[in-house]
Amino acid sequence: MNEPQRPGITTRVRAALRGERDAGDLEALRAAGNWVYAELGKAEQTRSQLLADGRNLWTAPPATGGYLVACWNAFYLHSLGASLLDADYATDPRTVGYVPPVTFEQAWSWFAAAEGWLSHARQAESNPDYNLAHLVMLPADLPAWAGPDPCPLAHLRALMTAIPPVRAQVELALFDLEKHAQSESQRHTVNTVRQQAAEAAAAADYAQTLSASATTPRLRSLTQAHIRRSAGIWFKVGQFAAMPSLVGARSAKTIASRIDPQVLPGGSRFDPWCLTDPDSRAQWQSDPQAREAIAAMWEADPDPAHTLTIHAQIQAALASGAIVPVTGDTMASHFYSCPWYPMYQVRRRVKINGERLSVPQRFTLDVGLRPPNRGGKFVRRIVRGPFASTYEVDYGANRRR
């Protein structure tokens, strides 16, 4: 089998013919996040120290509970991403180092989210006043699932291999939770969490059995639904085992919005720069190419009401505290392409334009007309991080410097 970072010429040709994507970036994210395993070991020591100090997971300081939750989430997501890559390589050794597009997007989503939780873990560990529950909505959901329903068979097989092994780590977390339960109400909480773990296990077992004969789209869809359900439940069970006070917490909300016709193009209060990052708006307004690009973008938009509805939902989420602007980084606070939309980080899970955004994802809004070599269509889409700094500026179709 080839090494993922060094695919041979035959592997590259075969992957190109199948439309698979180079997994080099995913391997870089995997390597960068591997210290999550050391962090998980420190989390286990923290649990033991609580008992030695005469405390338990119910009476732990907020910073400790937040640290344990963040460590679990980072470990779980990083493990899923790594296992998904390995499962794809094992399923088709002839294209090691390349993965189907849907597998790429799914692994990227998990690795990116893991990085955010690692940051929270380090912050909670260093600051005894850190309260994760005041910063993000817990328990957190898994990042949105990638791909169609049903997903391609190769991706489904990789999911079926990658997800079930997390059950063992969930059982260890539940075992620790039982050791910490002291009162009748705490034992009742443990029973509730165990029930949810059993639900996840049942869904995974059903999917595993069904997958052997999932040869039709309907059966693949059913298998996919059950394995995804098990993964989502196990993710939350681990959070409950780290911070049992989360049991019974609320779920995600959709941000509603209404558009005033006067803010649409041609209206009395239309602002063509409304989508541009406020901190750099003056810079773009003084750029002749940017002014031309903004005008061309709105002229090409076949449904500006849809575009502004998404923007309004994002602004509503910002006003509610569900998201916050990305600031204080070495990178710019906006996307590189016209209209140079701001970047945000999710603090409480929220739905925008029908898409579920989970803690602690970073995202932005990409709007504009694609050049002919990229489809030539007008797009408006939520783009998830991680993001990297760039000096590239994209002015839109046929306008790039």
Short mmCIF file of C-alpha atoms in Angstrom, two decimals:
data_model
loop_
_atom_site.label_atom_id
_atom_site.label_comp_id
_atom_site.label_asym_id
_atom_site.label_seq_id
_atom_site.Cartn_x
_atom_site.Cartn_y
_atom_site.Cartn_z
CA MET A 1 0.00 0.00 0.00
CA ASN A 2 1.29 3.50 -0.85
CA GLU A 3 1.86 6.05 1.89
CA PRO A 4 -0.95 8.66 1.89
CA GLN A 5 1.57 11.51 1.58
CA ARG A 6 3.44 9.85 -1.32
CA PRO A 7 0.98 8.41 -3.83
CA GLY A 8 2.57 6.88 -6.92
CA ILE A 9 1.84 7.88 -10.51
CA THR A 10 -0.53 4.95 -11.02
CA THR A 11 -2.45 5.92 -7.90
CA ARG A 12 -2.70 9.54 -9.05
CA VAL A 13 -3.99 8.56 -12.48
CA ARG A 14 -6.53 6.12 -11.05
CA ALA A 15 -7.76 8.72 -8.54
CA ALA A 16 -8.08 11.36 -11.28
CA LEU A 17 -10.18 9.03 -13.41
CA ARG A 18 -12.50 8.48 -10.43
CA GLY A 19 -12.75 12.15 -9.59
CA GLU A 20 -11.17 11.67 -6.16
CA ARG A 21 -9.45 14.48 -4.26
CA ASP A 22 -5.90 14.65 -2.93
CA ALA A 23 -6.03 13.96 0.81
CA GLY A 24 -2.79 15.85 1.49
CA ASP A 25 -4.58 18.70 3.24
CA LEU A 26 -6.52 16.23 5.37
CA GLU A 27 -3.34 14.45 6.37
CA ALA A 28 -1.88 17.81 7.41
CA LEU A 29 -4.93 18.49 9.59
CA ARG A 30 -4.65 15.00 11.05
CA ALA A 31 -0.99 15.54 11.96
CA ALA A 32 -1.65 18.99 13.43
CA GLY A 33 -4.37 17.65 15.69
CA ASN A 34 -2.69 14.48 16.92
CA TRP A 35 -1.87 16.07 20.27
CA VAL A 36 -5.54 15.59 21.12
CA TYR A 37 -4.60 12.13 22.39
CA ALA A 38 -2.22 13.61 24.97
CA GLU A 39 -4.93 16.06 25.98
CA LEU A 40 -7.37 13.19 26.49
CA GLY A 41 -4.88 11.51 28.81
CA LYS A 42 -4.66 14.68 30.87
CA ALA A 43 -8.46 14.79 31.00
CA GLU A 44 -8.52 11.29 32.51
CA GLN A 45 -6.07 12.45 35.18
CA THR A 46 -8.35 15.42 35.90
CA ARG A 47 -11.32 13.10 36.46
CA SER A 48 -9.32 11.01 38.92
CA GLN A 49 -8.09 14.09 40.76
CA LEU A 50 -11.68 15.24 41.28
CA LEU A 51 -12.44 12.08 43.25
CA ALA A 52 -9.20 12.39 45.20
CA ASP A 53 -10.22 15.93 46.16
CA GLY A 54 -13.64 14.76 47.37
CA ARG A 55 -15.51 16.19 44.39
CA ASN A 56 -17.22 14.65 41.38
CA LEU A 57 -18.35 15.56 37.90
CA TRP A 58 -21.51 17.17 39.28
CA THR A 59 -19.62 19.45 41.67
CA ALA A 60 -16.59 20.14 39.47
CA PRO A 61 -15.70 23.81 38.88
CA PRO A 62 -17.06 25.19 35.57
CA ALA A 63 -13.56 25.42 34.08
CA THR A 64 -12.95 21.74 34.83
CA GLY A 65 -16.26 20.63 33.34
CA GLY A 66 -15.65 22.77 30.27
CA TYR A 67 -12.17 21.34 29.89
CA LEU A 68 -13.46 17.77 30.00
CA VAL A 69 -16.22 18.50 27.47
CA ALA A 70 -13.84 20.26 25.10
CA CYS A 71 -11.31 17.41 25.35
CA TRP A 72 -13.99 14.84 24.59
CA ASN A 73 -15.37 16.76 21.62
CA ALA A 74 -11.90 17.32 20.16
CA PHE A 75 -10.94 13.67 20.62
CA TYR A 76 -14.21 12.36 19.18
CA LEU A 77 -14.12 14.55 16.08
CA HIS A 78 -10.42 14.03 15.41
CA SER A 79 -10.84 10.28 15.84
CA LEU A 80 -13.75 10.21 13.40
CA GLY A 81 -11.78 12.17 10.81
CA ALA A 82 -8.71 9.97 11.15
CA SER A 83 -10.74 6.76 11.13
CA LEU A 84 -12.67 7.88 8.06
CA LEU A 85 -9.44 8.44 6.13
CA ASP A 86 -8.00 5.10 7.21
CA ALA A 87 -11.26 3.34 6.40
CA ASP A 88 -11.32 4.80 2.89
CA TYR A 89 -7.71 3.78 2.30
CA ALA A 90 -8.43 0.26 3.52
CA THR A 91 -11.61 -0.01 1.45
CA ASP A 92 -9.72 0.90 -1.73
CA PRO A 93 -5.93 0.53 -1.31
CA ARG A 94 -5.40 1.41 -4.97
CA THR A 95 -6.11 5.10 -4.33
CA VAL A 96 -4.42 5.62 -0.96
CA GLY A 97 -3.80 9.34 -0.51
CA TYR A 98 -6.99 10.23 -2.40
CA VAL A 99 -10.60 10.13 -1.26
CA PRO A 100 -14.04 10.70 -2.83
CA PRO A 101 -15.19 14.35 -2.65
CA VAL A 102 -17.88 13.59 -0.06
CA THR A 103 -15.33 11.81 2.15
CA PHE A 104 -12.97 14.77 1.81
CA GLU A 105 -15.65 17.24 2.89
CA GLN A 106 -16.76 15.08 5.83
CA ALA A 107 -13.24 14.52 7.15
CA TRP A 108 -12.39 18.20 6.68
CA SER A 109 -15.47 19.19 8.67
CA TRP A 110 -14.54 16.90 11.57
CA PHE A 111 -10.86 17.88 11.68
CA ALA A 112 -11.72 21.59 11.50
CA ALA A 113 -14.21 21.36 14.36
CA ALA A 114 -11.73 19.37 16.46
CA GLU A 115 -9.23 22.23 16.25
CA GLY A 116 -11.76 24.64 17.73
CA TRP A 117 -12.48 22.34 20.66
CA LEU A 118 -8.76 21.88 21.31
CA SER A 119 -8.48 25.64 21.63
CA HIS A 120 -11.33 25.69 24.16
CA ALA A 121 -9.65 22.89 26.12
CA ARG A 122 -6.38 24.80 26.38
CA GLN A 123 -8.17 27.97 27.44
CA ALA A 124 -10.19 26.17 30.11
CA GLU A 125 -7.07 24.44 31.40
CA SER A 126 -5.16 27.73 31.79
CA ASN A 127 -7.97 29.89 33.23
CA PRO A 128 -9.80 28.69 36.39
CA ASP A 129 -12.55 31.26 35.68
CA TYR A 130 -13.22 29.92 32.19
CA ASN A 131 -16.84 28.85 31.72
CA LEU A 132 -17.37 27.08 28.41
CA ALA A 133 -21.15 26.90 28.91
CA HIS A 134 -21.26 30.72 28.90
CA LEU A 135 -19.42 30.89 25.58
CA VAL A 136 -21.03 28.12 23.53
CA MET A 137 -24.30 26.24 23.68
CA LEU A 138 -23.87 22.77 25.13
CA PRO A 139 -24.26 19.94 24.42
CA ALA A 140 -22.85 20.59 20.97
CA ASP A 141 -24.07 18.85 17.83
CA LEU A 142 -21.86 17.13 15.32
CA PRO A 143 -20.94 19.32 12.35
CA ALA A 144 -23.35 19.05 9.43
CA TRP A 145 -23.14 15.82 7.46
CA ALA A 146 -21.58 16.06 4.02
CA GLY A 147 -22.91 14.59 0.81
CA PRO A 148 -26.21 13.49 -0.68
CA ASP A 149 -28.75 11.04 0.67
CA PRO A 150 -27.95 8.30 0.01
CA CYS A 151 -24.22 8.86 -0.09
CA PRO A 152 -21.98 6.91 -2.50
CA LEU A 153 -21.44 3.29 -1.54
CA ALA A 154 -17.68 3.74 -0.99
CA HIS A 155 -18.30 6.59 1.45
CA LEU A 156 -20.99 4.61 3.27
CA ARG A 157 -18.59 1.70 3.72
CA ALA A 158 -15.98 4.08 5.14
CA LEU A 159 -18.53 5.51 7.58
CA MET A 160 -19.54 2.03 8.67
CA THR A 161 -15.91 1.27 9.45
CA ALA A 162 -15.03 4.62 11.07
CA ILE A 163 -17.94 5.27 13.43
CA PRO A 164 -18.65 2.07 15.46
CA PRO A 165 -15.19 1.95 17.17
CA VAL A 166 -16.00 5.10 19.19
CA ARG A 167 -18.42 2.95 21.21
CA ALA A 168 -15.54 1.62 23.34
CA GLN A 169 -14.46 5.13 24.33
CA VAL A 170 -18.07 6.04 25.16
CA GLU A 171 -18.31 3.03 27.46
CA LEU A 172 -15.15 4.12 29.28
CA ALA A 173 -16.61 7.60 29.74
CA LEU A 174 -19.83 6.11 31.16
CA PHE A 175 -17.83 3.89 33.50
CA ASP A 176 -16.08 6.99 34.86
CA LEU A 177 -19.42 8.77 35.23
CA GLU A 178 -20.81 5.90 37.31
CA LYS A 179 -17.80 6.10 39.63
CA HIS A 180 -18.60 9.77 40.28
CA ALA A 181 -22.34 9.29 40.99
CA GLN A 182 -23.05 9.54 44.71
CA SER A 183 -26.68 10.52 45.19
CA GLU A 184 -29.91 8.95 43.93
CA SER A 185 -30.51 11.85 41.52
CA GLN A 186 -26.98 11.50 40.14
CA ARG A 187 -27.48 7.77 39.59
CA HIS A 188 -30.74 8.59 37.83
CA THR A 189 -28.79 10.88 35.48
CA VAL A 190 -26.33 8.06 34.80
CA ASN A 191 -29.23 5.76 33.93
CA THR A 192 -30.61 8.37 31.52
CA VAL A 193 -27.27 8.73 29.79
CA ARG A 194 -26.83 4.95 29.61
CA GLN A 195 -30.23 4.71 27.96
CA GLN A 196 -29.11 7.15 25.27
CA ALA A 197 -25.89 5.19 24.76
CA ALA A 198 -27.99 2.04 24.31
CA GLU A 199 -30.08 3.85 21.69
CA ALA A 200 -26.91 4.75 19.80
CA ALA A 201 -25.61 1.19 20.01
CA ALA A 202 -28.90 -0.19 18.71
CA ALA A 203 -28.81 2.20 15.74
CA ALA A 204 -25.20 1.24 14.97
CA ASP A 205 -25.93 -2.49 15.23
CA TYR A 206 -28.95 -2.14 12.95
CA ALA A 207 -26.90 -0.20 10.40
CA GLN A 208 -24.12 -2.78 10.57
CA THR A 209 -26.52 -5.63 9.87
CA LEU A 210 -28.36 -3.72 7.16
CA SER A 211 -25.18 -2.64 5.39
CA ALA A 212 -24.44 -6.21 4.27
CA SER A 213 -27.45 -6.07 1.94
CA ALA A 214 -27.66 -2.31 1.29
CA THR A 215 -27.43 -2.60 -2.48
CA THR A 216 -30.33 -0.28 -3.38
CA PRO A 217 -30.53 3.50 -2.82
CA ARG A 218 -33.40 3.05 -0.35
CA LEU A 219 -31.46 0.59 1.81
CA ARG A 220 -28.29 2.70 1.62
CA SER A 221 -30.28 5.72 2.78
CA LEU A 222 -31.70 3.77 5.71
CA THR A 223 -28.26 2.44 6.66
CA GLN A 224 -26.80 5.93 6.41
CA ALA A 225 -29.53 7.41 8.61
CA HIS A 226 -28.92 4.88 11.40
CA ILE A 227 -25.13 5.13 11.44
CA ARG A 228 -25.34 8.93 11.45
CA ARG A 229 -27.84 8.80 14.28
CA SER A 230 -25.54 6.61 16.35
CA ALA A 231 -22.61 8.97 15.81
CA GLY A 232 -24.64 12.01 16.86
CA ILE A 233 -25.94 10.36 20.03
CA TRP A 234 -22.53 9.04 21.08
CA PHE A 235 -21.06 12.53 20.61
CA LYS A 236 -23.56 13.94 23.10
CA VAL A 237 -23.29 11.00 25.50
CA GLY A 238 -19.59 11.76 25.87
CA GLN A 239 -20.42 15.37 26.70
CA PHE A 240 -22.99 14.26 29.28
CA ALA A 241 -20.39 11.96 30.82
CA ALA A 242 -17.99 14.89 31.09
CA MET A 243 -20.54 17.41 32.37
CA PRO A 244 -23.70 15.59 33.56
CA SER A 245 -25.46 18.88 34.29
CA LEU A 246 -25.96 19.16 30.51
CA VAL A 247 -28.56 16.38 30.49
CA GLY A 248 -31.84 17.90 29.33
CA ALA A 249 -30.27 20.97 27.67
CA ARG A 250 -32.08 22.57 24.73
CA SER A 251 -31.47 22.01 21.03
CA ALA A 252 -30.65 24.20 18.06
CA LYS A 253 -32.89 27.03 16.90
CA THR A 254 -33.51 28.34 13.45
CA ILE A 255 -32.88 32.06 13.04
CA ALA A 256 -35.90 33.58 11.32
CA SER A 257 -35.75 36.76 9.27
CA ARG A 258 -37.88 38.96 7.04
CA ILE A 259 -36.64 41.24 4.27
CA ASP A 260 -37.87 44.80 3.85
CA PRO A 261 -38.41 45.38 0.08
CA GLN A 262 -36.77 48.78 0.43
CA VAL A 263 -33.36 47.21 1.15
CA LEU A 264 -33.43 45.26 -2.12
CA PRO A 265 -31.65 46.59 -5.25
CA GLY A 266 -33.67 49.54 -6.50
CA GLY A 267 -35.14 50.21 -3.07
CA SER A 268 -34.71 53.48 -1.23
CA ARG A 269 -32.48 51.92 1.45
CA PHE A 270 -30.46 49.50 -0.67
CA ASP A 271 -26.79 49.42 0.32
CA PRO A 272 -24.62 47.61 -2.25
CA TRP A 273 -21.85 47.28 0.39
CA CYS A 274 -24.04 45.64 3.04
CA LEU A 275 -22.32 42.27 2.59
CA THR A 276 -18.80 43.64 2.91
CA ASP A 277 -16.77 43.31 6.11
CA PRO A 278 -17.35 46.58 8.08
CA ASP A 279 -13.74 46.75 9.26
CA SER A 280 -12.35 46.83 5.73
CA ARG A 281 -15.31 48.33 3.86
CA ALA A 282 -13.70 51.74 3.37
CA GLN A 283 -10.66 50.07 1.79
CA TRP A 284 -12.82 48.26 -0.77
CA GLN A 285 -14.97 51.31 -1.44
CA SER A 286 -11.83 53.22 -2.46
CA ASP A 287 -10.79 50.46 -4.88
CA PRO A 288 -12.18 51.04 -8.43
CA GLN A 289 -12.02 47.33 -9.25
CA ALA A 290 -13.90 46.48 -6.06
CA ARG A 291 -16.61 49.05 -6.84
CA GLU A 292 -17.02 47.55 -10.30
CA ALA A 293 -17.07 44.01 -8.88
CA ILE A 294 -19.76 44.85 -6.30
CA ALA A 295 -21.96 46.43 -8.97
CA ALA A 296 -21.46 43.43 -11.27
CA MET A 297 -22.27 41.01 -8.45
CA TRP A 298 -25.65 42.60 -7.71
CA GLU A 299 -26.43 42.88 -11.42
CA ALA A 300 -25.74 39.15 -11.88
CA ASP A 301 -27.70 38.05 -8.79
CA PRO A 302 -30.90 36.36 -10.06
CA ASP A 303 -32.50 36.46 -6.60
CA PRO A 304 -31.14 39.27 -4.40
CA ALA A 305 -33.95 38.69 -1.90
CA HIS A 306 -32.53 35.22 -1.24
CA THR A 307 -29.03 36.64 -0.80
CA LEU A 308 -30.20 39.31 1.63
CA THR A 309 -32.34 36.80 3.53
CA ILE A 310 -29.25 34.71 4.27
CA HIS A 311 -27.41 37.87 5.30
CA ALA A 312 -30.30 38.85 7.56
CA GLN A 313 -30.24 35.44 9.21
CA ILE A 314 -26.53 35.80 9.88
CA GLN A 315 -27.06 39.26 11.34
CA ALA A 316 -29.86 37.93 13.54
CA ALA A 317 -27.58 35.15 14.77
CA LEU A 318 -24.92 37.76 15.51
CA ALA A 319 -27.38 39.92 17.45
CA SER A 320 -28.52 36.91 19.49
CA GLY A 321 -24.97 35.96 20.43
CA ALA A 322 -25.14 32.65 18.57
CA ILE A 323 -22.15 33.72 16.47
CA VAL A 324 -19.34 36.22 16.96
CA PRO A 325 -16.98 37.93 14.50
CA VAL A 326 -13.55 36.37 14.05
CA THR A 327 -11.10 38.88 15.49
CA GLY A 328 -7.66 38.92 17.00
CA ASP A 329 -6.16 36.49 14.49
CA THR A 330 -3.14 37.03 12.30
CA MET A 331 -5.42 36.55 9.29
CA ALA A 332 -7.88 39.08 7.95
CA SER A 333 -11.42 39.11 9.32
CA HIS A 334 -13.08 38.62 5.94
CA PHE A 335 -13.25 36.22 2.99
CA TYR A 336 -10.84 36.80 0.10
CA SER A 337 -13.44 37.16 -2.66
CA CYS A 338 -16.07 39.77 -3.56
CA PRO A 339 -18.12 40.87 -1.61
CA TRP A 340 -15.46 40.21 1.11
CA TYR A 341 -17.95 38.93 3.66
CA PRO A 342 -16.95 38.83 7.36
CA MET A 343 -15.92 35.58 9.02
CA TYR A 344 -17.76 34.35 12.12
CA GLN A 345 -17.40 31.66 14.76
CA VAL A 346 -20.36 29.70 16.12
CA ARG A 347 -20.94 30.01 19.87
CA ARG A 348 -24.36 28.36 20.01
CA ARG A 349 -25.57 25.91 17.41
CA VAL A 350 -27.81 27.60 14.89
CA LYS A 351 -29.44 27.04 11.51
CA ILE A 352 -28.78 29.52 8.72
CA ASN A 353 -30.23 29.10 5.24
CA GLY A 354 -31.36 25.63 6.30
CA GLU A 355 -27.81 24.57 7.24
CA ARG A 356 -26.95 23.55 10.79
CA LEU A 357 -23.81 25.23 12.08
CA SER A 358 -22.22 23.70 15.14
CA VAL A 359 -19.90 24.95 17.86
CA PRO A 360 -17.09 26.03 17.31
CA GLN A 361 -17.19 26.18 13.50
CA ARG A 362 -15.89 29.22 11.65
CA PHE A 363 -17.77 30.21 8.53
CA THR A 364 -18.44 32.94 6.02
CA LEU A 365 -20.82 33.62 3.14
CA ASP A 366 -19.61 33.24 -0.44
CA VAL A 367 -21.70 35.12 -3.02
CA GLY A 368 -21.03 35.79 -6.67
CA LEU A 369 -20.94 34.73 -10.30
CA ARG A 370 -18.52 31.93 -11.11
CA PRO A 371 -16.33 32.20 -14.24
CA PRO A 372 -17.08 29.81 -17.12
CA ASN A 373 -14.30 27.39 -16.13
CA ARG A 374 -15.96 27.01 -12.71
CA GLY A 375 -19.50 26.48 -13.97
CA GLY A 376 -20.52 30.05 -14.82
CA LYS A 377 -23.34 30.00 -12.27
CA PHE A 378 -24.28 32.44 -9.52
CA VAL A 379 -23.65 30.92 -6.11
CA ARG A 380 -24.53 31.82 -2.54
CA ARG A 381 -23.17 29.32 -0.04
CA ILE A 382 -21.98 28.98 3.52
CA VAL A 383 -18.24 28.22 3.56
CA ARG A 384 -16.85 26.46 6.63
CA GLY A 385 -13.28 26.77 7.92
CA PRO A 386 -10.57 26.31 8.80
CA PHE A 387 -9.34 29.31 6.85
CA ALA A 388 -5.79 30.28 5.95
CA SER A 389 -4.28 33.70 5.26
CA THR A 390 -3.83 34.68 1.63
CA TYR A 391 -2.76 37.71 -0.38
CA GLU A 392 -5.07 36.67 -3.21
CA VAL A 393 -7.98 38.96 -4.02
CA ASP A 394 -10.90 37.68 -6.05
CA TYR A 395 -12.99 40.37 -7.72
CA GLY A 396 -15.44 37.90 -9.20
CA ALA A 397 -15.93 36.36 -12.65
CA ASN A 398 -13.14 37.43 -15.05
CA ARG A 399 -11.82 39.96 -12.51
CA ARG A 400 -8.91 38.50 -10.56
CA ARG A 401 -5.56 40.03 -9.65
#
